[in-house]
Amino acid sequence: MTLGLDVMTVRKLDTFRRKHNISDYERAHTISDLEAEEMIGLAVRLRQEIRPWLAQNHPSLTPRR
């Protein structure tokens, strides 16, 4: 099962993953403040989408409040 993310979201996640790897292992400070804000926004959006999906498909993994 997957979340059924659109192609653009998957590409954006992959781009962020690659940039993260470069900044961790090759060069520091390769991610701009704007890119960091965009990454945070995407993470927030995905978290909002994942919670209902988890509740429906894997209730035992649903975070408790």
Coordinates of N, CA, C and O in Angstrom, one line a residue:
M1 N 0.8 -1.2 0.0 CA 0.0 0.0 0.0 C 0.9 1.2 0.0 O 1.9 1.3 0.6
T2 N 0.4 2.2 -0.7 CA 1.1 3.5 -0.7 C 0.1 4.6 -0.5 O -1.1 4.4 -0.5
L3 N 0.7 5.8 -0.3 CA -0.2 7.0 -0.1 C -0.8 7.5 -1.4 O -1.7 8.3 -1.4
G4 N -0.2 7.0 -2.5 CA -0.7 7.5 -3.8 C -0.3 9.0 -4.1 O -1.1 9.7 -4.6
L5 N 0.9 9.3 -3.7 CA 1.4 10.7 -3.9 C 1.6 11.0 -5.4 O 1.9 10.1 -6.1
D6 N 1.3 12.2 -5.7 CA 1.5 12.6 -7.1 C 3.0 12.6 -7.5 O 3.9 12.7 -6.6
V7 N 3.3 12.5 -8.8 CA 4.6 12.4 -9.3 C 5.5 13.7 -8.8 O 6.6 13.5 -8.5
M8 N 4.9 14.8 -8.9 CA 5.7 16.0 -8.5 C 6.1 16.0 -7.0 O 7.2 16.4 -6.7
T9 N 5.2 15.5 -6.2 CA 5.6 15.4 -4.7 C 6.7 14.4 -4.5 O 7.7 14.7 -3.8
V10 N 6.6 13.3 -5.2 CA 7.7 12.3 -5.1 C 9.0 12.8 -5.6 O 10.1 12.6 -5.0
R11 N 9.0 13.6 -6.7 CA 10.2 14.2 -7.3 C 10.8 15.2 -6.3 O 12.0 15.3 -6.1
K12 N 9.9 16.0 -5.7 CA 10.4 17.0 -4.8 C 11.0 16.3 -3.6 O 12.1 16.7 -3.1
L13 N 10.4 15.2 -3.1 CA 11.0 14.5 -1.9 C 12.4 13.9 -2.3 O 13.3 14.0 -1.5
D14 N 12.5 13.4 -3.5 CA 13.8 12.9 -4.0 C 14.8 14.0 -4.1 O 16.0 13.8 -3.7
T15 N 14.4 15.1 -4.6 CA 15.3 16.3 -4.7 C 15.8 16.7 -3.3 O 17.0 16.9 -3.1
F16 N 14.9 16.8 -2.4 CA 15.3 17.1 -1.0 C 16.2 16.1 -0.4 O 17.2 16.4 0.3
R17 N 15.9 14.8 -0.7 CA 16.8 13.7 -0.2 C 18.2 13.9 -0.7 O 19.2 13.8 0.1
R18 N 18.3 14.1 -2.0 CA 19.6 14.3 -2.6 C 20.4 15.5 -2.0 O 21.6 15.4 -1.7
K19 N 19.7 16.6 -1.9 CA 20.3 17.8 -1.3 C 20.8 17.5 0.1 O 21.8 18.0 0.5
H20 N 19.9 16.8 0.9 CA 20.3 16.5 2.3 C 21.6 15.6 2.3 O 22.5 15.9 3.1
N21 N 21.6 14.7 1.4 CA 22.8 13.8 1.4 C 24.1 14.6 1.0 O 25.1 14.4 1.6
I22 N 24.0 15.5 0.1 CA 25.1 16.4 -0.3 C 25.5 17.2 0.9 O 26.7 17.3 1.2
S23 N 24.6 17.8 1.5 CA 24.9 18.7 2.6 C 25.5 18.0 3.8 O 26.4 18.5 4.5
D24 N 25.1 16.7 4.0 CA 25.6 15.9 5.1 C 27.0 15.3 4.8 O 27.8 15.3 5.7
Y25 N 27.2 14.9 3.6 CA 28.4 14.2 3.3 C 29.5 14.9 2.4 O 30.6 14.5 2.3
E26 N 29.1 15.9 1.7 CA 30.0 16.6 0.8 C 30.3 18.0 1.1 O 31.4 18.4 1.2
R27 N 29.2 18.8 1.1 CA 29.4 20.3 1.3 C 28.3 20.8 2.3 O 27.1 20.4 2.2
A28 N 28.8 21.6 3.2 CA 27.8 22.2 4.1 C 27.2 23.4 3.5 O 27.7 24.0 2.6
H29 N 26.0 23.8 4.0 CA 25.3 25.0 3.6 C 24.9 25.1 2.1 O 25.0 26.1 1.5
T30 N 24.5 23.9 1.6 CA 24.0 23.9 0.2 C 22.5 24.0 0.1 O 22.0 24.1 -1.0
I31 N 21.8 24.1 1.3 CA 20.4 24.3 1.3 C 20.0 25.7 1.7 O 20.4 26.1 2.8
S32 N 19.3 26.4 0.9 CA 18.9 27.8 1.3 C 17.8 27.8 2.3 O 17.1 26.8 2.5
D33 N 17.6 29.0 2.9 CA 16.5 29.1 3.9 C 15.2 28.9 3.2 O 14.3 28.3 3.8
L34 N 15.0 29.3 2.0 CA 13.8 29.1 1.2 C 13.5 27.6 1.0 O 12.4 27.2 1.2
E35 N 14.5 26.9 0.6 CA 14.4 25.5 0.4 C 14.1 24.8 1.7 O 13.2 23.8 1.8
A36 N 14.7 25.2 2.8 CA 14.4 24.6 4.1 C 12.9 24.8 4.5 O 12.2 23.9 5.0
E37 N 12.4 26.0 4.3 CA 11.0 26.3 4.5 C 10.1 25.5 3.7 O 9.1 25.0 4.1
E38 N 10.5 25.3 2.4 CA 9.7 24.5 1.5 C 9.7 23.0 2.0 O 8.6 22.3 2.0
M39 N 10.8 22.5 2.5 CA 10.9 21.2 3.0 C 10.0 21.0 4.2 O 9.3 20.0 4.3
I40 N 10.0 22.0 5.1 CA 9.2 21.9 6.3 C 7.7 21.9 5.9 O 6.9 21.2 6.4
G41 N 7.3 22.8 4.9 CA 5.9 22.8 4.5 C 5.5 21.5 3.9 O 4.3 21.1 4.2
L42 N 6.3 20.9 3.1 CA 6.0 19.6 2.5 C 5.8 18.6 3.6 O 4.9 17.7 3.6
A43 N 6.7 18.6 4.6 CA 6.7 17.6 5.7 C 5.3 17.8 6.5 O 4.7 16.8 6.8
V44 N 5.0 19.0 6.7 CA 3.7 19.3 7.4 C 2.5 18.7 6.6 O 1.6 18.1 7.2
R45 N 2.5 19.0 5.3 CA 1.4 18.5 4.5 C 1.3 17.0 4.4 O 0.3 16.4 4.6
L46 N 2.5 16.4 4.3 CA 2.5 14.9 4.2 C 2.1 14.3 5.6 O 1.4 13.3 5.6
R47 N 2.5 14.9 6.7 CA 2.0 14.4 8.0 C 0.5 14.5 8.1 O -0.1 13.6 8.6
Q48 N -0.1 15.6 7.6 CA -1.6 15.7 7.6 C -2.2 14.6 6.7 O -3.3 14.2 7.1
E49 N -1.6 14.3 5.6 CA -2.2 13.2 4.8 C -1.9 11.8 5.3 O -2.7 10.9 5.1
I50 N -0.8 11.6 6.0 CA -0.5 10.3 6.4 C -1.3 9.9 7.6 O -1.7 8.7 7.7
R51 N -1.6 10.8 8.5 CA -2.4 10.4 9.7 C -3.7 9.7 9.4 O -4.0 8.6 9.9
P52 N -4.6 10.2 8.6 CA -5.8 9.5 8.2 C -5.6 8.2 7.5 O -6.3 7.2 7.7
W53 N -4.5 8.2 6.6 CA -4.2 6.9 5.9 C -3.8 5.9 6.9 O -4.2 4.7 6.8
L54 N -2.9 6.2 7.9 CA -2.5 5.3 8.9 C -3.7 4.8 9.7 O -3.8 3.6 10.0
A55 N -4.6 5.7 10.1 CA -5.7 5.3 10.9 C -6.6 4.3 10.2 O -7.1 3.4 10.8
Q56 N -6.7 4.5 8.8 CA -7.6 3.6 8.0 C -6.9 2.3 7.7 O -7.5 1.2 7.8
N57 N -5.6 2.3 7.4 CA -4.9 1.2 6.9 C -4.0 0.4 7.9 O -3.8 -0.8 7.8
H58 N -3.6 1.1 8.9 CA -2.7 0.5 10.0 C -3.0 1.2 11.3 O -2.2 1.9 11.8
P59 N -4.2 1.0 11.8 CA -4.6 1.7 13.1 C -3.6 1.5 14.2 O -3.5 2.3 15.1
S60 N -2.9 0.4 14.3 CA -2.0 0.1 15.4 C -0.8 1.0 15.3 O -0.1 1.2 16.3
L61 N -0.6 1.7 14.1 CA 0.6 2.6 14.0 C 0.2 4.0 14.2 O 1.0 4.9 14.1
T62 N -1.1 4.3 14.4 CA -1.6 5.6 14.5 C -1.1 6.2 15.8 O -1.3 5.6 16.9
P63 N -0.5 7.4 15.7 CA 0.0 8.1 16.9 C -1.1 8.4 17.9 O -2.2 8.8 17.5
R64 N -0.8 8.2 19.2 CA -1.8 8.5 20.2 C -1.5 9.9 20.7 O -0.4 10.3 20.8
R65 N -2.6 10.5 21.1 CA -2.4 11.9 21.6 C -2.4 11.9 23.1 O -2.9 11.2 23.8

